[in-house]
C-alpha cells in the first residue's frame, strides 16, 4: 500500500509539472501535453474492481447456499412423485410398514436413543444477560498536560524520560478525559495498600451496583464469581472482597485470576462458561479490572514507562446465565471461546514482564518484539477460530491457496480470509494505537470496524481486560447492534496470550442505563492523531 501511495504521488507530480496551466494537472493534462502516462500510474479500472467484487459476492452466495440449491430439485422430485401416488399406492405402503413392524420399532428406538444422548451431551447455552462498565468520577480525569506536569513535579524522572513520555502520549491515541487513580493525583503520589484497596472497591463495587440495578438480580442468586486483576492480588482476594461486601452465599464457587494480563477477561468468561456447564440453573458474575495505584513506575527505564502513559482506571461486571428462561431478556449468547498461549517460547514469555530496574524500582517492561509476538499469537488464534466461524466459501479459498503454495508455487501469496463475512462487529483490545492499526491492516478491516476500539482508547485509555466491554457498550450506544449480529472480542495479554470470544445478539440491543457512553457518545467518533 505504501508503494502504491508513492506511485500515485509521483504520477500526480509528473502530470502537474507537465501541464502547469491545467488547473491542477491530472491524466487529461498529461495527455494534452503529449506525455504518455505509464499504465502503472493510471487510475485503477474501477469498473473491473466492481465486477470482481460482485463475482466474489456471487461465489460466496453460491457456496453458502449450495446445500439449499441442491435440495430444491430433490424436494421438487419428491413432491412430484408424491402427487402421482393413488390411494392404492398409499395402502400398499402402509401394509409394507405393518409387515416390517420390528424394523420400524428398532429404527424408532435408535432414533429416540440417539436424540436423547445428543440433547443430554450437548453444551448448555450460556447467555449474557447484561453487563456494566465503571465510569470514574470526573475529578479523576487527567489531561496530557496535567500528566506531564505531575510527572515533572514528582522529581523521579530525568529530562530524557519526561520527553519520552511526552512523545508516547502524543502518539498513543488517548484523549483528554481518561482517568487516573486517586493516589496519583497527590503530590507526592500515595501508592499505598490502602489506596489500592480503595481503587479496587470503587471500580468493582461501582460496576456491580449498576449491574444489580439494571438486572434486578439479588446477590444471593449468584452461584459463580470470577474476578480477574493482573497486578493487584491482596489477601484476602478481590473475589473475597466482593463476597464480603454483598454477603454472597456460603457455597458460592469463587475464583480470583491474577497475573494473566489484558486478555484475562476472556479467560474469566471461559472459566465461567465451563462452570455453567456443570452447575444447573445458576448465575455467574465475571468482574474484570486492573489496579494502577501500586503499579505506577517511578523510574527511568524507557520500556517500563510506556504502561504509565497508556493504562487508566476502568472495570466491568458481566452477568452470565445458563437458565433457559433468561434467553428472553438476555442480550447475547456465547458462541465460541478460543484461547492461544505462546508461553512456551522464551521471547513470548518475557515480552510483557514485571521486574525491577537497576535502581530497584518495580515496573512492567514491554519488549520491542511485542508486536511481532502478538502477530504470531493472533495467527495461531485465528487459525483455530477461522474454521468455526468463517463460511465454507472462505475456507475453500484459503485451502486452495494453501495447496497451490505447497504443491505448485511457493511464491503464491497466502489468502487472507475475510472475517467481515463472519462478524458484524469487532472489539479489539484497546491496548494502544499500534495494536489497533496492525489488526485493521492485517485483517483488512474498514475504519468503522475498529471505530469502537479507537474511541474507547481515546475516551478511557487502556483499561486492560475490561476494554473490550467498553467497546461493546460503544457499539450499543451507537445503535448498531441488531438481532443475529455476531461480535468478535479479541484481546492480548502477558504470557503471551491471544484470546477470542464470539457472541451472537439475541435481539436488537440498546444500551443499558448508566452506560459509560451515556452522555458523550454523540461527540464520537472524533479524529485521533495519526
Short mmCIF file of C-alpha atoms in Angstrom, two decimals, residues 81-524:
data_model
loop_
_atom_site.label_atom_id
_atom_site.label_comp_id
_atom_site.label_asym_id
_atom_site.label_seq_id
_atom_site.Cartn_x
_atom_site.Cartn_y
_atom_site.Cartn_z
CA UNK A 81 -43.66 -38.36 -7.13
CA UNK A 82 -45.94 -37.98 -4.10
CA UNK A 83 -48.54 -36.15 -6.21
CA UNK A 84 -48.64 -39.06 -8.64
CA UNK A 85 -49.44 -41.62 -5.91
CA UNK A 86 -53.00 -43.00 -5.85
CA UNK A 87 -54.89 -44.44 -2.82
CA UNK A 88 -53.81 -47.99 -3.75
CA UNK A 89 -50.14 -46.98 -3.59
CA UNK A 90 -50.66 -45.46 -0.15
CA UNK A 91 -52.41 -48.67 1.06
CA UNK A 92 -49.54 -50.83 -0.21
CA UNK A 93 -47.00 -48.63 1.61
CA UNK A 94 -48.95 -48.98 4.86
CA UNK A 95 -49.11 -52.78 4.51
CA UNK A 96 -45.36 -52.86 3.87
CA UNK A 97 -44.73 -50.99 7.12
CA UNK A 98 -47.05 -53.34 9.03
CA UNK A 99 -45.18 -56.44 7.87
CA UNK A 100 -41.88 -54.81 8.89
CA UNK A 101 -43.06 -53.60 12.31
CA UNK A 102 -39.96 -54.93 14.11
CA UNK A 103 -37.64 -52.96 11.85
CA UNK A 104 -39.72 -49.82 12.33
CA UNK A 105 -39.65 -50.21 16.14
CA UNK A 106 -35.89 -50.82 16.20
CA UNK A 107 -35.21 -47.80 13.98
CA UNK A 108 -37.51 -45.65 16.10
CA UNK A 109 -35.77 -46.81 19.30
CA UNK A 110 -32.34 -45.98 17.89
CA UNK A 111 -33.64 -42.57 16.76
CA UNK A 112 -35.08 -41.78 20.21
CA UNK A 113 -31.92 -43.01 21.98
CA UNK A 114 -29.63 -41.01 19.70
CA UNK A 115 -31.71 -37.86 20.13
CA UNK A 116 -31.66 -38.26 23.92
CA UNK A 117 -27.89 -38.72 24.02
CA UNK A 118 -27.41 -35.68 21.78
CA UNK A 119 -29.67 -33.47 23.89
CA UNK A 120 -28.08 -34.60 27.16
CA UNK A 121 -24.46 -34.27 25.97
CA UNK A 122 -24.59 -31.01 24.03
CA UNK A 123 -23.16 -27.93 25.78
CA UNK A 124 -25.61 -25.84 27.72
CA UNK A 125 -26.18 -22.43 26.16
CA UNK A 126 -24.60 -19.55 28.05
CA UNK A 127 -26.42 -16.23 27.91
CA UNK A 128 -25.07 -12.77 28.60
CA UNK A 129 -27.96 -11.18 30.47
CA UNK A 130 -26.31 -7.76 30.85
CA UNK A 131 -23.02 -6.09 31.75
CA UNK A 132 -21.85 -2.82 33.25
CA UNK A 133 -18.72 -0.71 32.75
CA UNK A 134 -17.47 1.52 35.54
CA UNK A 135 -17.15 5.22 34.83
CA UNK A 136 -14.95 7.04 37.36
CA UNK A 137 -15.95 10.46 38.73
CA UNK A 138 -14.91 13.48 36.68
CA UNK A 139 -12.42 14.75 39.29
CA UNK A 140 -10.16 11.77 38.45
CA UNK A 141 -9.76 12.85 34.82
CA UNK A 142 -6.19 13.57 33.77
CA UNK A 143 -5.20 15.69 30.77
CA UNK A 144 -1.93 15.17 28.92
CA UNK A 145 -0.51 18.49 30.09
CA UNK A 146 -1.52 17.72 33.66
CA UNK A 147 0.03 14.26 33.38
CA UNK A 148 3.35 15.67 32.17
CA UNK A 149 3.40 18.45 34.76
CA UNK A 150 2.66 15.98 37.52
CA UNK A 151 5.40 13.63 36.29
CA UNK A 152 7.87 16.51 36.30
CA UNK A 153 6.95 17.66 39.80
CA UNK A 154 7.39 14.20 41.33
CA UNK A 155 11.13 14.55 40.74
CA UNK A 156 11.53 10.86 39.86
CA UNK A 157 12.05 11.28 36.10
CA UNK A 158 15.00 12.78 34.26
CA UNK A 159 14.58 15.01 31.20
CA UNK A 160 15.06 12.13 28.78
CA UNK A 161 12.29 10.12 30.44
CA UNK A 162 9.95 13.11 30.50
CA UNK A 163 10.49 13.72 26.79
CA UNK A 164 9.93 10.04 26.08
CA UNK A 165 6.61 10.08 27.97
CA UNK A 166 5.53 13.21 26.12
CA UNK A 167 6.13 11.55 22.74
CA UNK A 168 4.32 8.38 23.81
CA UNK A 169 1.30 10.43 24.93
CA UNK A 170 1.21 12.33 21.64
CA UNK A 171 1.14 9.11 19.61
CA UNK A 172 -0.90 6.97 21.98
CA UNK A 173 -4.40 7.76 20.73
CA UNK A 174 -5.56 8.73 24.24
CA UNK A 175 -7.78 11.78 24.62
CA UNK A 176 -8.04 14.37 27.37
CA UNK A 177 -10.72 12.68 29.51
CA UNK A 178 -9.12 9.44 30.70
CA UNK A 179 -8.94 8.66 34.42
CA UNK A 180 -6.02 8.15 36.81
CA UNK A 181 -6.38 6.67 40.33
CA UNK A 182 -6.95 8.98 43.28
CA UNK A 183 -3.50 8.34 44.75
CA UNK A 184 -1.79 9.59 41.59
CA UNK A 185 -3.46 13.00 41.88
CA UNK A 186 -1.49 13.83 45.02
CA UNK A 187 1.97 15.34 45.19
CA UNK A 188 3.89 13.33 46.03
CA UNK A 189 1.83 10.32 44.87
CA UNK A 190 0.49 7.94 47.53
CA UNK A 191 0.86 4.38 46.18
CA UNK A 192 -0.25 2.66 49.40
CA UNK A 193 -2.01 -0.65 50.02
CA UNK A 194 -4.97 1.26 51.45
CA UNK A 195 -5.16 3.37 48.29
CA UNK A 196 -5.02 0.28 46.09
CA UNK A 197 -7.83 -1.36 48.06
CA UNK A 198 -9.88 1.83 47.75
CA UNK A 199 -9.37 1.92 43.97
CA UNK A 200 -10.36 -1.76 43.66
CA UNK A 201 -13.51 -1.23 45.73
CA UNK A 202 -14.58 1.84 43.80
CA UNK A 203 -14.19 0.12 40.43
CA UNK A 204 -15.59 -3.32 41.27
CA UNK A 205 -18.44 -2.19 43.50
CA UNK A 206 -19.35 0.63 41.12
CA UNK A 207 -19.70 -1.78 38.20
CA UNK A 208 -21.56 -4.37 40.30
CA UNK A 209 -24.02 -1.88 41.79
CA UNK A 210 -25.05 -0.78 38.33
CA UNK A 211 -25.28 -4.39 37.11
CA UNK A 212 -27.54 -5.42 40.01
CA UNK A 213 -29.70 -2.35 39.44
CA UNK A 214 -30.14 -2.99 35.71
CA UNK A 215 -30.84 -6.73 36.01
CA UNK A 216 -32.80 -6.75 39.30
CA UNK A 217 -30.74 -9.76 40.35
CA UNK A 218 -30.17 -10.40 44.04
CA UNK A 219 -26.56 -11.04 45.16
CA UNK A 220 -27.71 -14.23 46.89
CA UNK A 221 -28.70 -15.64 43.47
CA UNK A 222 -25.11 -15.65 42.24
CA UNK A 223 -23.64 -19.14 42.21
CA UNK A 224 -20.31 -18.48 40.45
CA UNK A 225 -17.96 -15.50 40.82
CA UNK A 226 -14.82 -14.96 38.74
CA UNK A 227 -12.61 -11.90 39.29
CA UNK A 228 -9.54 -11.07 37.24
CA UNK A 229 -6.95 -8.41 38.04
CA UNK A 230 -3.40 -8.88 36.85
CA UNK A 231 -1.20 -6.71 39.07
CA UNK A 232 -3.03 -6.31 42.40
CA UNK A 233 -3.64 -9.50 44.36
CA UNK A 234 -4.16 -8.76 48.07
CA UNK A 235 -5.07 -11.14 50.87
CA UNK A 236 -7.99 -11.73 51.25
CA UNK A 237 -8.51 -11.79 47.50
CA UNK A 238 -10.55 -9.39 45.39
CA UNK A 239 -13.24 -12.05 44.98
CA UNK A 240 -13.40 -12.34 48.78
CA UNK A 241 -13.85 -8.57 48.98
CA UNK A 242 -16.94 -8.88 46.78
CA UNK A 243 -18.29 -11.83 48.77
CA UNK A 244 -17.87 -9.82 51.97
CA UNK A 245 -19.41 -6.64 50.57
CA UNK A 246 -22.57 -8.26 49.18
CA UNK A 247 -22.81 -11.15 51.67
CA UNK A 248 -22.86 -13.75 48.92
CA UNK A 249 -23.92 -17.27 49.84
CA UNK A 250 -21.52 -19.63 51.56
CA UNK A 251 -21.44 -22.27 48.81
CA UNK A 252 -20.53 -19.84 46.03
CA UNK A 253 -17.87 -21.04 43.59
CA UNK A 254 -15.43 -18.10 43.60
CA UNK A 255 -12.20 -17.67 41.65
CA UNK A 256 -9.53 -14.98 41.59
CA UNK A 257 -7.29 -14.78 38.50
CA UNK A 258 -4.03 -12.84 38.84
CA UNK A 259 -1.06 -12.09 36.62
CA UNK A 260 -2.84 -13.05 33.39
CA UNK A 261 -2.67 -9.69 31.63
CA UNK A 262 -5.10 -7.79 29.44
CA UNK A 263 -6.65 -10.91 27.89
CA UNK A 264 -7.80 -12.27 31.26
CA UNK A 265 -11.34 -11.00 30.70
CA UNK A 266 -11.88 -13.63 28.00
CA UNK A 267 -10.19 -16.26 30.21
CA UNK A 268 -12.59 -15.37 33.04
CA UNK A 269 -15.57 -15.74 30.68
CA UNK A 270 -14.24 -19.12 29.55
CA UNK A 271 -13.89 -20.29 33.15
CA UNK A 272 -17.41 -19.10 33.98
CA UNK A 273 -18.72 -20.90 30.87
CA UNK A 274 -17.12 -24.18 31.96
CA UNK A 275 -18.59 -23.82 35.44
CA UNK A 276 -22.03 -23.15 33.99
CA UNK A 277 -21.81 -26.46 32.10
CA UNK A 278 -21.58 -28.26 35.44
CA UNK A 279 -23.90 -26.28 37.71
CA UNK A 280 -27.51 -26.09 36.52
CA UNK A 281 -29.81 -23.08 36.68
CA UNK A 282 -27.41 -20.58 38.13
CA UNK A 283 -25.87 -17.19 37.53
CA UNK A 284 -22.18 -16.39 37.04
CA UNK A 285 -20.68 -12.93 37.51
CA UNK A 286 -17.37 -12.03 35.87
CA UNK A 287 -15.56 -8.92 37.15
CA UNK A 288 -12.62 -7.64 35.09
CA UNK A 289 -10.37 -4.81 36.26
CA UNK A 290 -6.82 -3.58 36.71
CA UNK A 291 -5.29 -1.63 39.57
CA UNK A 292 -2.86 1.23 38.99
CA UNK A 293 -2.30 2.65 42.49
CA UNK A 294 0.67 0.48 43.44
CA UNK A 295 1.80 -0.22 39.91
CA UNK A 296 2.89 3.20 38.68
CA UNK A 297 6.53 3.14 37.62
CA UNK A 298 8.77 5.85 39.10
CA UNK A 299 12.00 5.05 37.28
CA UNK A 300 13.74 5.97 34.04
CA UNK A 301 13.81 2.73 32.06
CA UNK A 302 12.06 3.51 28.78
CA UNK A 303 10.39 0.13 28.27
CA UNK A 304 8.78 0.42 31.72
CA UNK A 305 7.49 3.96 31.20
CA UNK A 306 5.05 3.01 28.41
CA UNK A 307 2.38 1.49 30.73
CA UNK A 308 2.29 4.77 32.72
CA UNK A 309 1.24 6.56 29.54
CA UNK A 310 -1.36 4.04 28.35
CA UNK A 311 -3.08 2.40 31.33
CA UNK A 312 -6.02 4.09 33.00
CA UNK A 313 -8.74 3.30 35.58
CA UNK A 314 -11.65 1.10 34.47
CA UNK A 315 -13.51 -2.14 35.09
CA UNK A 316 -16.54 -4.19 34.10
CA UNK A 317 -19.03 -6.66 35.58
CA UNK A 318 -20.78 -9.24 33.38
CA UNK A 319 -23.80 -11.38 34.29
CA UNK A 320 -23.92 -14.81 32.62
CA UNK A 321 -26.69 -17.40 32.94
CA UNK A 322 -27.48 -20.93 31.82
CA UNK A 323 -31.19 -20.62 32.63
CA UNK A 324 -33.41 -21.16 29.59
CA UNK A 325 -35.85 -18.59 30.95
CA UNK A 326 -33.15 -15.89 30.69
CA UNK A 327 -32.92 -16.21 26.90
CA UNK A 328 -35.88 -13.84 26.53
CA UNK A 329 -34.18 -10.98 28.37
CA UNK A 330 -30.53 -11.75 27.55
CA UNK A 331 -28.55 -9.56 25.18
CA UNK A 332 -26.18 -12.15 23.74
CA UNK A 333 -25.43 -15.85 23.53
CA UNK A 334 -21.85 -17.09 23.86
CA UNK A 335 -20.90 -18.94 20.68
CA UNK A 336 -17.16 -19.66 20.90
CA UNK A 337 -14.12 -19.04 23.09
CA UNK A 338 -10.70 -19.72 21.56
CA UNK A 339 -7.55 -19.34 23.67
CA UNK A 340 -3.95 -19.30 22.46
CA UNK A 341 -0.94 -19.45 24.80
CA UNK A 342 2.60 -18.86 23.50
CA UNK A 343 4.30 -19.03 26.91
CA UNK A 344 6.48 -21.99 25.91
CA UNK A 345 8.53 -19.58 23.80
CA UNK A 346 11.02 -17.59 25.90
CA UNK A 347 10.67 -14.37 23.87
CA UNK A 348 6.89 -14.51 24.12
CA UNK A 349 7.08 -15.26 27.84
CA UNK A 350 9.24 -12.20 28.57
CA UNK A 351 7.76 -9.67 26.14
CA UNK A 352 5.44 -8.29 28.88
CA UNK A 353 7.37 -8.78 32.11
CA UNK A 354 7.09 -7.31 35.59
CA UNK A 355 10.55 -6.71 37.01
CA UNK A 356 12.80 -4.26 38.83
CA UNK A 357 15.12 -1.84 37.07
CA UNK A 358 18.74 -1.22 38.05
CA UNK A 359 17.61 1.21 40.77
CA UNK A 360 15.31 -1.41 42.30
CA UNK A 361 12.08 0.23 41.12
CA UNK A 362 9.31 -2.14 40.02
CA UNK A 363 7.52 -1.80 36.69
CA UNK A 364 6.15 -3.73 33.72
CA UNK A 365 8.56 -3.87 30.81
CA UNK A 366 7.29 -4.07 27.21
CA UNK A 367 9.66 -5.71 24.74
CA UNK A 368 10.41 -4.21 21.32
CA UNK A 369 9.34 -7.61 19.89
CA UNK A 370 5.85 -7.22 21.33
CA UNK A 371 4.05 -6.52 18.04
CA UNK A 372 5.75 -9.39 16.22
CA UNK A 373 4.90 -11.81 19.04
CA UNK A 374 1.32 -10.54 19.16
CA UNK A 375 1.07 -11.12 15.41
CA UNK A 376 2.24 -14.72 15.80
CA UNK A 377 -0.25 -15.34 18.60
CA UNK A 378 -3.03 -13.79 16.53
CA UNK A 379 -2.16 -16.01 13.57
CA UNK A 380 -2.40 -19.13 15.72
CA UNK A 381 -5.64 -17.96 17.29
CA UNK A 382 -7.45 -17.19 14.04
CA UNK A 383 -6.20 -20.45 12.51
CA UNK A 384 -8.26 -22.21 15.19
CA UNK A 385 -11.13 -19.73 15.14
CA UNK A 386 -11.47 -19.49 11.35
CA UNK A 387 -12.99 -22.94 10.67
CA UNK A 388 -15.52 -22.33 13.47
CA UNK A 389 -16.86 -19.03 12.16
CA UNK A 390 -15.91 -18.48 8.51
CA UNK A 391 -18.33 -19.50 5.74
CA UNK A 392 -17.33 -22.58 3.77
CA UNK A 393 -16.61 -20.37 0.75
CA UNK A 394 -13.77 -18.61 2.59
CA UNK A 395 -12.40 -21.89 3.91
CA UNK A 396 -12.29 -23.35 0.38
CA UNK A 397 -10.40 -20.32 -0.92
CA UNK A 398 -7.91 -20.50 1.94
CA UNK A 399 -7.41 -24.25 1.45
CA UNK A 400 -6.98 -23.88 -2.31
CA UNK A 401 -4.27 -21.21 -2.00
CA UNK A 402 -2.53 -23.26 0.69
CA UNK A 403 -2.43 -26.33 -1.58
CA UNK A 404 -1.24 -24.22 -4.51
CA UNK A 405 1.53 -22.72 -2.38
CA UNK A 406 2.69 -26.10 -1.07
CA UNK A 407 2.48 -28.13 -4.28
CA UNK A 408 2.90 -25.78 -7.22
CA UNK A 409 4.36 -22.38 -6.45
CA UNK A 410 5.91 -21.30 -3.17
CA UNK A 411 5.56 -17.66 -4.25
CA UNK A 412 1.77 -17.80 -4.20
CA UNK A 413 0.53 -15.30 -1.63
CA UNK A 414 -1.49 -16.90 1.18
CA UNK A 415 -5.16 -16.00 1.07
CA UNK A 416 -6.24 -13.81 3.99
CA UNK A 417 -9.78 -14.86 4.98
CA UNK A 418 -12.36 -12.10 5.02
CA UNK A 419 -13.51 -12.09 8.65
CA UNK A 420 -16.05 -9.42 7.77
CA UNK A 421 -18.15 -12.28 6.35
CA UNK A 422 -18.15 -13.94 9.79
CA UNK A 423 -18.54 -10.94 12.12
CA UNK A 424 -20.59 -7.77 12.13
CA UNK A 425 -18.68 -6.05 14.94
CA UNK A 426 -15.09 -6.17 16.19
CA UNK A 427 -14.00 -5.39 19.76
CA UNK A 428 -10.20 -5.29 19.56
CA UNK A 429 -8.47 -4.79 22.89
CA UNK A 430 -7.61 -1.09 23.17
CA UNK A 431 -4.02 -1.77 24.19
CA UNK A 432 -2.63 1.06 22.09
CA UNK A 433 -2.93 2.70 18.70
CA UNK A 434 -0.29 0.43 17.14
CA UNK A 435 -2.21 -2.73 18.11
CA UNK A 436 -5.42 -1.44 16.54
CA UNK A 437 -3.59 -0.24 13.42
CA UNK A 438 -1.93 -3.61 12.87
CA UNK A 439 -5.14 -5.60 13.23
CA UNK A 440 -7.01 -3.20 10.97
CA UNK A 441 -4.35 -3.71 8.28
CA UNK A 442 -3.73 -7.43 8.67
CA UNK A 443 -7.41 -8.41 8.89
CA UNK A 444 -8.29 -5.96 6.09
CA UNK A 445 -10.91 -4.20 8.20
CA UNK A 446 -12.65 -0.92 7.44
CA UNK A 447 -12.36 2.15 9.70
CA UNK A 448 -15.89 1.57 11.04
CA UNK A 449 -14.88 -1.91 12.21
CA UNK A 450 -12.18 -0.50 14.51
CA UNK A 451 -14.06 2.65 15.47
CA UNK A 452 -15.23 1.23 18.81
CA UNK A 453 -11.65 0.29 19.73
CA UNK A 454 -10.16 3.64 18.73
CA UNK A 455 -12.84 5.64 20.52
CA UNK A 456 -12.56 3.54 23.67
CA UNK A 457 -8.80 4.12 23.70
CA UNK A 458 -9.41 7.85 23.18
CA UNK A 459 -12.10 8.23 25.85
CA UNK A 460 -11.00 5.76 28.55
CA UNK A 461 -7.43 4.74 27.68
CA UNK A 462 -6.18 1.18 28.08
CA UNK A 463 -8.38 -0.24 30.85
CA UNK A 464 -6.75 -3.66 30.43
CA UNK A 465 -9.08 -6.67 30.39
CA UNK A 466 -12.25 -4.58 30.61
CA UNK A 467 -11.60 -2.55 27.43
CA UNK A 468 -13.50 -4.99 25.19
CA UNK A 469 -16.66 -4.30 27.23
CA UNK A 470 -16.34 -0.52 26.86
CA UNK A 471 -16.07 -1.17 23.12
CA UNK A 472 -19.20 -3.33 23.07
CA UNK A 473 -21.01 -0.60 25.03
CA UNK A 474 -19.92 1.93 22.38
CA UNK A 475 -21.42 -0.20 19.59
CA UNK A 476 -24.69 -0.46 21.51
CA UNK A 477 -24.74 3.26 22.28
CA UNK A 478 -24.41 3.97 18.55
CA UNK A 479 -27.50 1.80 17.89
CA UNK A 480 -25.64 -0.58 15.58
CA UNK A 481 -26.35 -3.91 17.29
CA UNK A 482 -29.11 -5.88 15.55
CA UNK A 483 -30.60 -9.30 16.20
CA UNK A 484 -28.38 -12.04 14.78
CA UNK A 485 -25.25 -9.87 14.63
CA UNK A 486 -22.01 -11.56 15.64
CA UNK A 487 -19.38 -9.86 17.76
CA UNK A 488 -15.70 -10.80 17.93
CA UNK A 489 -13.91 -9.80 21.12
CA UNK A 490 -10.17 -10.27 20.82
CA UNK A 491 -7.58 -9.47 23.47
CA UNK A 492 -3.83 -9.86 24.02
CA UNK A 493 -2.07 -10.36 27.33
CA UNK A 494 1.15 -11.25 29.09
CA UNK A 495 2.30 -14.81 28.93
CA UNK A 496 1.98 -14.30 25.90
CA UNK A 497 -1.70 -14.92 25.13
CA UNK A 498 -4.25 -14.11 22.45
CA UNK A 499 -7.85 -14.95 23.32
CA UNK A 500 -11.11 -14.61 21.39
CA UNK A 501 -14.77 -14.66 22.39
CA UNK A 502 -17.63 -14.74 19.90
CA UNK A 503 -21.13 -13.55 20.85
CA UNK A 504 -24.42 -13.57 18.95
CA UNK A 505 -27.02 -10.85 19.57
CA UNK A 506 -30.38 -12.31 20.57
CA UNK A 507 -32.28 -9.08 19.86
CA UNK A 508 -31.79 -5.50 18.75
CA UNK A 509 -29.61 -4.42 21.66
CA UNK A 510 -29.99 -1.00 23.24
CA UNK A 511 -27.54 0.47 25.74
CA UNK A 512 -28.30 -0.26 29.38
CA UNK A 513 -28.94 2.58 31.84
CA UNK A 514 -25.80 4.34 33.08
CA UNK A 515 -23.77 3.23 30.10
CA UNK A 516 -20.23 4.70 30.16
CA UNK A 517 -21.09 6.44 26.87
CA UNK A 518 -24.48 7.71 28.04
CA UNK A 519 -23.77 11.45 27.87
CA UNK A 520 -20.85 11.57 25.44
CA UNK A 521 -21.48 9.14 22.55
CA UNK A 522 -22.87 11.94 20.37
CA UNK A 523 -19.40 13.53 20.37
CA UNK A 524 -17.90 10.42 18.78
#
